[in-house]
């Protein structure tokens, strides 16, 4: 059986600054009320490097840092970074600059425009020398990232970091990419082994039957629909409440979902 494990989770969105804060909401012990996005101050980067980053990069790194607390070896850690469409702020800034007479694109804007910029800044801060994939999957960005990361865990028999993130788009792009809430989640995935412990065991398969799961709580369902990265919420709730085997279906492609079976 091709199974993997989740060992740690990081999350940040409006009104939730960490996995421990998310647990009470996902276990229905406290209502989700939203609110302000917690301050984005990822400690991975030195201040000079942090000033050159974007709010999208900071969001991704904040969740990543929580998932990697106490990780003994980030230098050899494989990683997958996934989003809906990358950093829409930078796309907007560069397009605006190119429309001006002198085309004043700054070097910082240019190097932040590459799709793997969050992965690059993470590798600088963590000292990682391992391979990293960067994906864009529209509404299926989280499922695409989970499939890619799980494939790496199984093929390489090594831990893999998965970070999925979406930031609010600039005003001109909101109609074509209606992301309403900044959201980032990071999962530390590890191979199945008698010596490994984790939050849960996962088995993935594609499912062409039925629809992706929705959240029973209306506030959490609004959050799930407000950002492609938040389509992970059915999985996070299953992890938060896991006492016996569970299943959830996640948004992937039109007519095709990702089914995740969970057990201890």
PDB file of C-alpha atoms in Angstrom:
ATOM      1  CA  UNK A   1       0.000   0.000   0.000  1.00  0.00           C
ATOM      2  CA  UNK A   2       1.410   3.400  -0.997  1.00  0.00           C
ATOM      3  CA  UNK A   3       0.941   5.493   2.127  1.00  0.00           C
ATOM      4  CA  UNK A   4       2.664   8.502   3.619  1.00  0.00           C
ATOM      5  CA  UNK A   5       2.412  10.341   6.921  1.00  0.00           C
ATOM      6  CA  UNK A   6       1.903  13.942   7.992  1.00  0.00           C
ATOM      7  CA  UNK A   7       4.157  14.859  10.886  1.00  0.00           C
ATOM      8  CA  UNK A   8       3.645  18.632  11.304  1.00  0.00           C
ATOM      9  CA  UNK A   9       1.344  21.397  10.065  1.00  0.00           C
ATOM     10  CA  UNK A  10       1.649  25.161   9.741  1.00  0.00           C
ATOM     11  CA  UNK A  11      -1.200  27.513   8.863  1.00  0.00           C
ATOM     12  CA  UNK A  12      -1.904  31.228   8.700  1.00  0.00           C
ATOM     13  CA  UNK A  13      -4.977  33.138   7.566  1.00  0.00           C
ATOM     14  CA  UNK A  14      -7.219  35.900   8.848  1.00  0.00           C
ATOM     15  CA  UNK A  15      -7.958  35.219  12.499  1.00  0.00           C
ATOM     16  CA  UNK A  16      -5.683  32.156  12.700  1.00  0.00           C
ATOM     17  CA  UNK A  17      -1.955  32.447  13.388  1.00  0.00           C
ATOM     18  CA  UNK A  18      -0.997  28.800  13.928  1.00  0.00           C
ATOM     19  CA  UNK A  19      -2.105  25.170  13.817  1.00  0.00           C
ATOM     20  CA  UNK A  20      -2.816  25.198  17.546  1.00  0.00           C
ATOM     21  CA  UNK A  21      -5.258  28.092  17.031  1.00  0.00           C
ATOM     22  CA  UNK A  22      -6.834  26.307  14.052  1.00  0.00           C
ATOM     23  CA  UNK A  23      -7.465  23.142  16.060  1.00  0.00           C
ATOM     24  CA  UNK A  24     -10.130  24.692  18.298  1.00  0.00           C
ATOM     25  CA  UNK A  25     -12.014  25.981  15.245  1.00  0.00           C
ATOM     26  CA  UNK A  26     -11.714  22.746  13.267  1.00  0.00           C
ATOM     27  CA  UNK A  27     -12.862  20.701  16.272  1.00  0.00           C
ATOM     28  CA  UNK A  28     -15.959  22.931  16.597  1.00  0.00           C
ATOM     29  CA  UNK A  29     -14.798  24.108  20.012  1.00  0.00           C
ATOM     30  CA  UNK A  30     -14.738  27.761  18.939  1.00  0.00           C
ATOM     31  CA  UNK A  31     -16.373  29.666  16.060  1.00  0.00           C
ATOM     32  CA  UNK A  32     -14.338  30.923  13.163  1.00  0.00           C
ATOM     33  CA  UNK A  33     -14.655  34.699  13.251  1.00  0.00           C
ATOM     34  CA  UNK A  34     -12.002  35.801  10.777  1.00  0.00           C
ATOM     35  CA  UNK A  35     -10.462  39.168  11.577  1.00  0.00           C
ATOM     36  CA  UNK A  36      -7.053  40.591  10.806  1.00  0.00           C
ATOM     37  CA  UNK A  37      -4.237  38.667   9.180  1.00  0.00           C
ATOM     38  CA  UNK A  38      -1.533  38.083  11.823  1.00  0.00           C
ATOM     39  CA  UNK A  39       1.706  40.030  11.269  1.00  0.00           C
ATOM     40  CA  UNK A  40       3.950  38.460   8.624  1.00  0.00           C
ATOM     41  CA  UNK A  41       7.460  38.377  10.059  1.00  0.00           C
ATOM     42  CA  UNK A  42       9.126  35.150   8.913  1.00  0.00           C
ATOM     43  CA  UNK A  43      12.318  34.669  10.911  1.00  0.00           C
ATOM     44  CA  UNK A  44      13.898  32.491   8.214  1.00  0.00           C
ATOM     45  CA  UNK A  45      15.242  35.561   6.407  1.00  0.00           C
ATOM     46  CA  UNK A  46      17.588  38.253   7.574  1.00  0.00           C
ATOM     47  CA  UNK A  47      16.030  41.746   7.738  1.00  0.00           C
ATOM     48  CA  UNK A  48      17.649  42.944   4.484  1.00  0.00           C
ATOM     49  CA  UNK A  49      16.370  39.908   2.595  1.00  0.00           C
ATOM     50  CA  UNK A  50      12.927  40.165   4.200  1.00  0.00           C
ATOM     51  CA  UNK A  51      12.585  43.785   3.015  1.00  0.00           C
ATOM     52  CA  UNK A  52      13.077  42.658  -0.590  1.00  0.00           C
ATOM     53  CA  UNK A  53      10.304  40.065  -0.428  1.00  0.00           C
ATOM     54  CA  UNK A  54       6.608  40.482  -1.204  1.00  0.00           C
ATOM     55  CA  UNK A  55       3.597  39.890   1.012  1.00  0.00           C
ATOM     56  CA  UNK A  56       2.961  36.639  -0.892  1.00  0.00           C
ATOM     57  CA  UNK A  57       6.444  35.334  -0.099  1.00  0.00           C
ATOM     58  CA  UNK A  58       6.135  36.347   3.565  1.00  0.00           C
ATOM     59  CA  UNK A  59       2.782  34.532   3.809  1.00  0.00           C
ATOM     60  CA  UNK A  60       4.245  31.309   2.394  1.00  0.00           C
ATOM     61  CA  UNK A  61       7.321  31.451   4.624  1.00  0.00           C
ATOM     62  CA  UNK A  62       5.292  32.114   7.779  1.00  0.00           C
ATOM     63  CA  UNK A  63       3.338  28.865   7.416  1.00  0.00           C
ATOM     64  CA  UNK A  64       6.488  26.997   6.369  1.00  0.00           C
ATOM     65  CA  UNK A  65       8.364  28.016   9.500  1.00  0.00           C
ATOM     66  CA  UNK A  66       5.662  26.612  11.773  1.00  0.00           C
ATOM     67  CA  UNK A  67       5.639  23.256   9.963  1.00  0.00           C
ATOM     68  CA  UNK A  68       9.436  23.013  10.241  1.00  0.00           C
ATOM     69  CA  UNK A  69       9.793  23.799  13.931  1.00  0.00           C
ATOM     70  CA  UNK A  70      12.377  21.430  15.426  1.00  0.00           C
ATOM     71  CA  UNK A  71      13.199  20.004  11.976  1.00  0.00           C
ATOM     72  CA  UNK A  72      16.813  18.788  12.397  1.00  0.00           C
ATOM     73  CA  UNK A  73      17.848  18.876   8.727  1.00  0.00           C
ATOM     74  CA  UNK A  74      16.438  21.467   6.352  1.00  0.00           C
ATOM     75  CA  UNK A  75      19.584  21.406   4.214  1.00  0.00           C
ATOM     76  CA  UNK A  76      18.544  18.123   2.601  1.00  0.00           C
ATOM     77  CA  UNK A  77      14.783  18.631   2.688  1.00  0.00           C
ATOM     78  CA  UNK A  78      12.913  18.281  -0.606  1.00  0.00           C
ATOM     79  CA  UNK A  79      10.092  20.770  -1.087  1.00  0.00           C
ATOM     80  CA  UNK A  80       7.025  21.595  -3.155  1.00  0.00           C
ATOM     81  CA  UNK A  81       5.544  25.108  -3.259  1.00  0.00           C
ATOM     82  CA  UNK A  82       2.098  25.445  -4.830  1.00  0.00           C
ATOM     83  CA  UNK A  83      -0.373  28.273  -5.417  1.00  0.00           C
ATOM     84  CA  UNK A  84      -3.225  29.211  -7.707  1.00  0.00           C
ATOM     85  CA  UNK A  85      -1.313  31.608  -9.969  1.00  0.00           C
ATOM     86  CA  UNK A  86       1.819  32.708  -8.157  1.00  0.00           C
ATOM     87  CA  UNK A  87       2.459  36.281  -7.017  1.00  0.00           C
ATOM     88  CA  UNK A  88      -0.243  38.429  -8.636  1.00  0.00           C
ATOM     89  CA  UNK A  89       1.069  41.621  -6.981  1.00  0.00           C
ATOM     90  CA  UNK A  90       4.362  41.323  -8.842  1.00  0.00           C
ATOM     91  CA  UNK A  91       2.595  40.542 -12.121  1.00  0.00           C
ATOM     92  CA  UNK A  92       0.531  43.709 -11.713  1.00  0.00           C
ATOM     93  CA  UNK A  93       3.531  45.877 -10.776  1.00  0.00           C
ATOM     94  CA  UNK A  94       5.626  44.730 -13.726  1.00  0.00           C
ATOM     95  CA  UNK A  95       2.765  45.136 -16.217  1.00  0.00           C
ATOM     96  CA  UNK A  96       2.170  48.665 -14.936  1.00  0.00           C
ATOM     97  CA  UNK A  97       5.887  49.475 -15.229  1.00  0.00           C
ATOM     98  CA  UNK A  98       6.093  48.100 -18.769  1.00  0.00           C
ATOM     99  CA  UNK A  99       3.185  50.331 -19.814  1.00  0.00           C
ATOM    100  CA  UNK A 100       5.136  53.466 -18.846  1.00  0.00           C
ATOM    101  CA  UNK A 101       7.472  55.277 -21.280  1.00  0.00           C
ATOM    102  CA  UNK A 102      10.754  54.291 -19.604  1.00  0.00           C
ATOM    103  CA  UNK A 103       9.540  50.811 -18.521  1.00  0.00           C
ATOM    104  CA  UNK A 104      10.942  51.223 -14.981  1.00  0.00           C
ATOM    105  CA  UNK A 105      11.011  47.576 -13.849  1.00  0.00           C
ATOM    106  CA  UNK A 106      13.229  47.308 -10.787  1.00  0.00           C
ATOM    107  CA  UNK A 107      15.709  44.432 -10.339  1.00  0.00           C
ATOM    108  CA  UNK A 108      13.852  43.412  -7.172  1.00  0.00           C
ATOM    109  CA  UNK A 109      10.545  43.211  -9.023  1.00  0.00           C
ATOM    110  CA  UNK A 110      12.187  41.187 -11.757  1.00  0.00           C
ATOM    111  CA  UNK A 111      13.749  38.548  -9.513  1.00  0.00           C
ATOM    112  CA  UNK A 112      10.552  38.292  -7.424  1.00  0.00           C
ATOM    113  CA  UNK A 113       8.537  37.662 -10.597  1.00  0.00           C
ATOM    114  CA  UNK A 114       9.797  34.122 -11.144  1.00  0.00           C
ATOM    115  CA  UNK A 115       7.289  31.527 -10.013  1.00  0.00           C
ATOM    116  CA  UNK A 116       9.716  29.799  -7.654  1.00  0.00           C
ATOM    117  CA  UNK A 117      10.596  32.983  -5.724  1.00  0.00           C
ATOM    118  CA  UNK A 118       9.021  31.739  -2.425  1.00  0.00           C
ATOM    119  CA  UNK A 119      10.942  28.462  -2.748  1.00  0.00           C
ATOM    120  CA  UNK A 120      14.115  30.394  -3.537  1.00  0.00           C
ATOM    121  CA  UNK A 121      13.838  32.641  -0.491  1.00  0.00           C
ATOM    122  CA  UNK A 122      13.089  29.608   1.677  1.00  0.00           C
ATOM    123  CA  UNK A 123      16.186  27.812   0.386  1.00  0.00           C
ATOM    124  CA  UNK A 124      18.296  30.906   1.147  1.00  0.00           C
ATOM    125  CA  UNK A 125      16.966  31.200   4.686  1.00  0.00           C
ATOM    126  CA  UNK A 126      17.047  27.485   5.499  1.00  0.00           C
ATOM    127  CA  UNK A 127      20.256  26.634   3.674  1.00  0.00           C
ATOM    128  CA  UNK A 128      18.454  23.959   1.693  1.00  0.00           C
ATOM    129  CA  UNK A 129      20.451  22.395  -1.148  1.00  0.00           C
ATOM    130  CA  UNK A 130      17.744  19.880  -2.097  1.00  0.00           C
ATOM    131  CA  UNK A 131      15.414  19.922  -5.083  1.00  0.00           C
ATOM    132  CA  UNK A 132      12.233  21.978  -5.072  1.00  0.00           C
ATOM    133  CA  UNK A 133       9.168  22.065  -7.363  1.00  0.00           C
ATOM    134  CA  UNK A 134       6.934  25.120  -7.804  1.00  0.00           C
ATOM    135  CA  UNK A 135       3.411  24.628  -9.162  1.00  0.00           C
ATOM    136  CA  UNK A 136       0.370  26.696 -10.133  1.00  0.00           C
ATOM    137  CA  UNK A 137      -2.948  24.840 -10.185  1.00  0.00           C
ATOM    138  CA  UNK A 138      -5.766  27.410 -10.012  1.00  0.00           C
ATOM    139  CA  UNK A 139      -8.537  26.015  -7.753  1.00  0.00           C
ATOM    140  CA  UNK A 140      -6.750  22.653  -7.600  1.00  0.00           C
ATOM    141  CA  UNK A 141      -3.434  24.092  -6.443  1.00  0.00           C
ATOM    142  CA  UNK A 142      -3.453  22.350  -3.054  1.00  0.00           C
ATOM    143  CA  UNK A 143      -4.404  18.937  -4.453  1.00  0.00           C
ATOM    144  CA  UNK A 144      -1.790  19.258  -7.210  1.00  0.00           C
ATOM    145  CA  UNK A 145       0.861  20.112  -4.638  1.00  0.00           C
ATOM    146  CA  UNK A 146      -0.158  17.228  -2.367  1.00  0.00           C
ATOM    147  CA  UNK A 147       0.023  14.748  -5.256  1.00  0.00           C
ATOM    148  CA  UNK A 148       3.457  16.022  -6.276  1.00  0.00           C
ATOM    149  CA  UNK A 149       4.805  16.011  -2.724  1.00  0.00           C
ATOM    150  CA  UNK A 150       3.411  12.538  -1.971  1.00  0.00           C
ATOM    151  CA  UNK A 151       5.001  11.228  -5.165  1.00  0.00           C
ATOM    152  CA  UNK A 152       8.372  12.575  -4.018  1.00  0.00           C
ATOM    153  CA  UNK A 153       7.983  11.002  -0.572  1.00  0.00           C
ATOM    154  CA  UNK A 154       7.217   7.594  -2.113  1.00  0.00           C
ATOM    155  CA  UNK A 155       9.824   7.698  -4.876  1.00  0.00           C
ATOM    156  CA  UNK A 156      12.682   9.134  -2.815  1.00  0.00           C
ATOM    157  CA  UNK A 157      11.699   7.708   0.587  1.00  0.00           C
ATOM    158  CA  UNK A 158      12.558  11.055   2.138  1.00  0.00           C
ATOM    159  CA  UNK A 159      10.618  13.763   3.996  1.00  0.00           C
ATOM    160  CA  UNK A 160       9.093  16.462   1.795  1.00  0.00           C
ATOM    161  CA  UNK A 161       7.827  19.919   2.697  1.00  0.00           C
ATOM    162  CA  UNK A 162       4.595  21.033   1.002  1.00  0.00           C
ATOM    163  CA  UNK A 163       3.603  24.701   1.195  1.00  0.00           C
ATOM    164  CA  UNK A 164       0.456  26.012  -0.500  1.00  0.00           C
ATOM    165  CA  UNK A 165      -0.379  29.705  -0.440  1.00  0.00           C
ATOM    166  CA  UNK A 166      -2.598  32.412  -1.959  1.00  0.00           C
ATOM    167  CA  UNK A 167      -2.519  36.138  -1.337  1.00  0.00           C
ATOM    168  CA  UNK A 168      -5.112  38.780  -2.211  1.00  0.00           C
ATOM    169  CA  UNK A 169      -4.753  39.962  -5.822  1.00  0.00           C
ATOM    170  CA  UNK A 170      -4.486  43.654  -6.752  1.00  0.00           C
ATOM    171  CA  UNK A 171      -7.744  45.436  -7.535  1.00  0.00           C
ATOM    172  CA  UNK A 172      -7.508  45.132 -11.320  1.00  0.00           C
ATOM    173  CA  UNK A 173      -7.148  41.340 -11.132  1.00  0.00           C
ATOM    174  CA  UNK A 174      -9.859  40.603  -8.567  1.00  0.00           C
ATOM    175  CA  UNK A 175     -12.532  39.928 -11.183  1.00  0.00           C
ATOM    176  CA  UNK A 176     -10.477  37.235 -12.931  1.00  0.00           C
ATOM    177  CA  UNK A 177      -8.909  35.771  -9.776  1.00  0.00           C
ATOM    178  CA  UNK A 178     -11.405  36.402  -6.954  1.00  0.00           C
ATOM    179  CA  UNK A 179      -9.256  35.493  -3.941  1.00  0.00           C
ATOM    180  CA  UNK A 180     -10.917  37.049  -0.900  1.00  0.00           C
ATOM    181  CA  UNK A 181      -8.714  35.834   1.958  1.00  0.00           C
ATOM    182  CA  UNK A 182      -4.944  35.343   2.258  1.00  0.00           C
ATOM    183  CA  UNK A 183      -4.252  31.747   3.219  1.00  0.00           C
ATOM    184  CA  UNK A 184      -1.162  29.555   3.559  1.00  0.00           C
ATOM    185  CA  UNK A 185      -0.713  25.998   4.800  1.00  0.00           C
ATOM    186  CA  UNK A 186       2.437  23.912   5.127  1.00  0.00           C
ATOM    187  CA  UNK A 187       2.644  20.147   5.680  1.00  0.00           C
ATOM    188  CA  UNK A 188       5.663  18.078   6.627  1.00  0.00           C
ATOM    189  CA  UNK A 189       5.198  14.750   4.828  1.00  0.00           C
ATOM    190  CA  UNK A 190       7.282  11.701   5.720  1.00  0.00           C
ATOM    191  CA  UNK A 191       7.557   8.094   4.507  1.00  0.00           C
ATOM    192  CA  UNK A 192       5.550   5.359   6.188  1.00  0.00           C
ATOM    193  CA  UNK A 193       7.828   3.525   8.613  1.00  0.00           C
ATOM    194  CA  UNK A 194       7.456   1.646  11.935  1.00  0.00           C
ATOM    195  CA  UNK A 195       9.985   4.051  13.430  1.00  0.00           C
ATOM    196  CA  UNK A 196       8.167   7.192  12.225  1.00  0.00           C
ATOM    197  CA  UNK A 197       5.401   8.867  14.142  1.00  0.00           C
ATOM    198  CA  UNK A 198       3.020  11.449  12.771  1.00  0.00           C
ATOM    199  CA  UNK A 199      -0.405  12.978  13.025  1.00  0.00           C
ATOM    200  CA  UNK A 200      -1.957  10.610  10.507  1.00  0.00           C
ATOM    201  CA  UNK A 201      -1.368   8.147   7.694  1.00  0.00           C
ATOM    202  CA  UNK A 202      -2.593   9.229   4.241  1.00  0.00           C
ATOM    203  CA  UNK A 203      -3.479   7.302   1.112  1.00  0.00           C
ATOM    204  CA  UNK A 204      -4.340   9.247  -2.054  1.00  0.00           C
ATOM    205  CA  UNK A 205      -6.330   8.331  -5.134  1.00  0.00           C
ATOM    206  CA  UNK A 206      -8.126  10.206  -7.904  1.00  0.00           C
ATOM    207  CA  UNK A 207     -11.920  10.164  -7.764  1.00  0.00           C
ATOM    208  CA  UNK A 208     -14.227  11.018 -10.676  1.00  0.00           C
ATOM    209  CA  UNK A 209     -17.398  10.428  -8.633  1.00  0.00           C
ATOM    210  CA  UNK A 210     -19.252  13.114  -6.714  1.00  0.00           C
ATOM    211  CA  UNK A 211     -18.200  16.582  -5.660  1.00  0.00           C
ATOM    212  CA  UNK A 212     -15.413  17.890  -3.475  1.00  0.00           C
ATOM    213  CA  UNK A 213     -16.262  18.044   0.232  1.00  0.00           C
ATOM    214  CA  UNK A 214     -17.609  21.240   1.732  1.00  0.00           C
ATOM    215  CA  UNK A 215     -17.421  22.439   5.324  1.00  0.00           C
ATOM    216  CA  UNK A 216     -20.531  21.975   7.486  1.00  0.00           C
ATOM    217  CA  UNK A 217     -19.794  25.220   9.328  1.00  0.00           C
ATOM    218  CA  UNK A 218     -20.885  28.151   7.149  1.00  0.00           C
ATOM    219  CA  UNK A 219     -18.029  30.434   8.219  1.00  0.00           C
ATOM    220  CA  UNK A 220     -15.447  27.764   7.442  1.00  0.00           C
ATOM    221  CA  UNK A 221     -17.115  27.048   4.099  1.00  0.00           C
ATOM    222  CA  UNK A 222     -16.831  30.727   3.192  1.00  0.00           C
ATOM    223  CA  UNK A 223     -13.149  30.522   4.108  1.00  0.00           C
ATOM    224  CA  UNK A 224     -12.695  27.347   2.032  1.00  0.00           C
ATOM    225  CA  UNK A 225     -14.201  29.057  -0.998  1.00  0.00           C
ATOM    226  CA  UNK A 226     -12.349  32.338  -0.463  1.00  0.00           C
ATOM    227  CA  UNK A 227      -8.924  31.089  -1.609  1.00  0.00           C
ATOM    228  CA  UNK A 228      -7.749  28.088  -3.652  1.00  0.00           C
ATOM    229  CA  UNK A 229      -5.176  27.230  -0.969  1.00  0.00           C
ATOM    230  CA  UNK A 230      -8.037  26.983   1.553  1.00  0.00           C
ATOM    231  CA  UNK A 231      -9.527  24.054  -0.372  1.00  0.00           C
ATOM    232  CA  UNK A 232      -7.377  22.005   2.025  1.00  0.00           C
ATOM    233  CA  UNK A 233      -9.793  22.676   4.919  1.00  0.00           C
ATOM    234  CA  UNK A 234     -11.710  19.358   4.688  1.00  0.00           C
ATOM    235  CA  UNK A 235      -8.377  17.552   5.057  1.00  0.00           C
ATOM    236  CA  UNK A 236      -7.282  19.760   7.939  1.00  0.00           C
ATOM    237  CA  UNK A 237     -10.578  19.183   9.749  1.00  0.00           C
ATOM    238  CA  UNK A 238     -10.265  15.429   9.246  1.00  0.00           C
ATOM    239  CA  UNK A 239      -6.763  15.618  10.734  1.00  0.00           C
ATOM    240  CA  UNK A 240      -7.969  17.712  13.663  1.00  0.00           C
ATOM    241  CA  UNK A 241     -10.788  15.278  14.483  1.00  0.00           C
ATOM    242  CA  UNK A 242      -9.163  11.980  13.578  1.00  0.00           C
ATOM    243  CA  UNK A 243      -9.985   9.216  16.047  1.00  0.00           C
ATOM    244  CA  UNK A 244     -10.935   6.564  13.487  1.00  0.00           C
ATOM    245  CA  UNK A 245     -10.348   6.155   9.726  1.00  0.00           C
ATOM    246  CA  UNK A 246     -11.779   9.000   7.642  1.00  0.00           C
ATOM    247  CA  UNK A 247     -12.018  10.097   4.023  1.00  0.00           C
ATOM    248  CA  UNK A 248     -12.281  13.469   2.343  1.00  0.00           C
ATOM    249  CA  UNK A 249     -12.454  14.661  -1.257  1.00  0.00           C
ATOM    250  CA  UNK A 250     -10.494  17.737  -2.306  1.00  0.00           C
ATOM    251  CA  UNK A 251     -10.921  20.026  -5.317  1.00  0.00           C
ATOM    252  CA  UNK A 252      -8.500  19.081  -8.103  1.00  0.00           C
ATOM    253  CA  UNK A 253      -9.581  19.265 -11.777  1.00  0.00           C
ATOM    254  CA  UNK A 254     -13.018  19.710 -13.379  1.00  0.00           C
ATOM    255  CA  UNK A 255     -14.746  16.349 -12.976  1.00  0.00           C
ATOM    256  CA  UNK A 256     -11.860  14.887 -10.972  1.00  0.00           C
ATOM    257  CA  UNK A 257     -11.276  15.168  -7.231  1.00  0.00           C
ATOM    258  CA  UNK A 258      -8.496  13.942  -4.978  1.00  0.00           C
ATOM    259  CA  UNK A 259      -9.717  11.448  -2.381  1.00  0.00           C
ATOM    260  CA  UNK A 260      -7.630  11.232   0.782  1.00  0.00           C
ATOM    261  CA  UNK A 261      -8.062   8.289   3.172  1.00  0.00           C
ATOM    262  CA  UNK A 262      -6.785   8.989   6.689  1.00  0.00           C
ATOM    263  CA  UNK A 263      -5.978   6.680   9.568  1.00  0.00           C
ATOM    264  CA  UNK A 264      -3.768   6.625  12.629  1.00  0.00           C
TER     265      UNK A 264
END
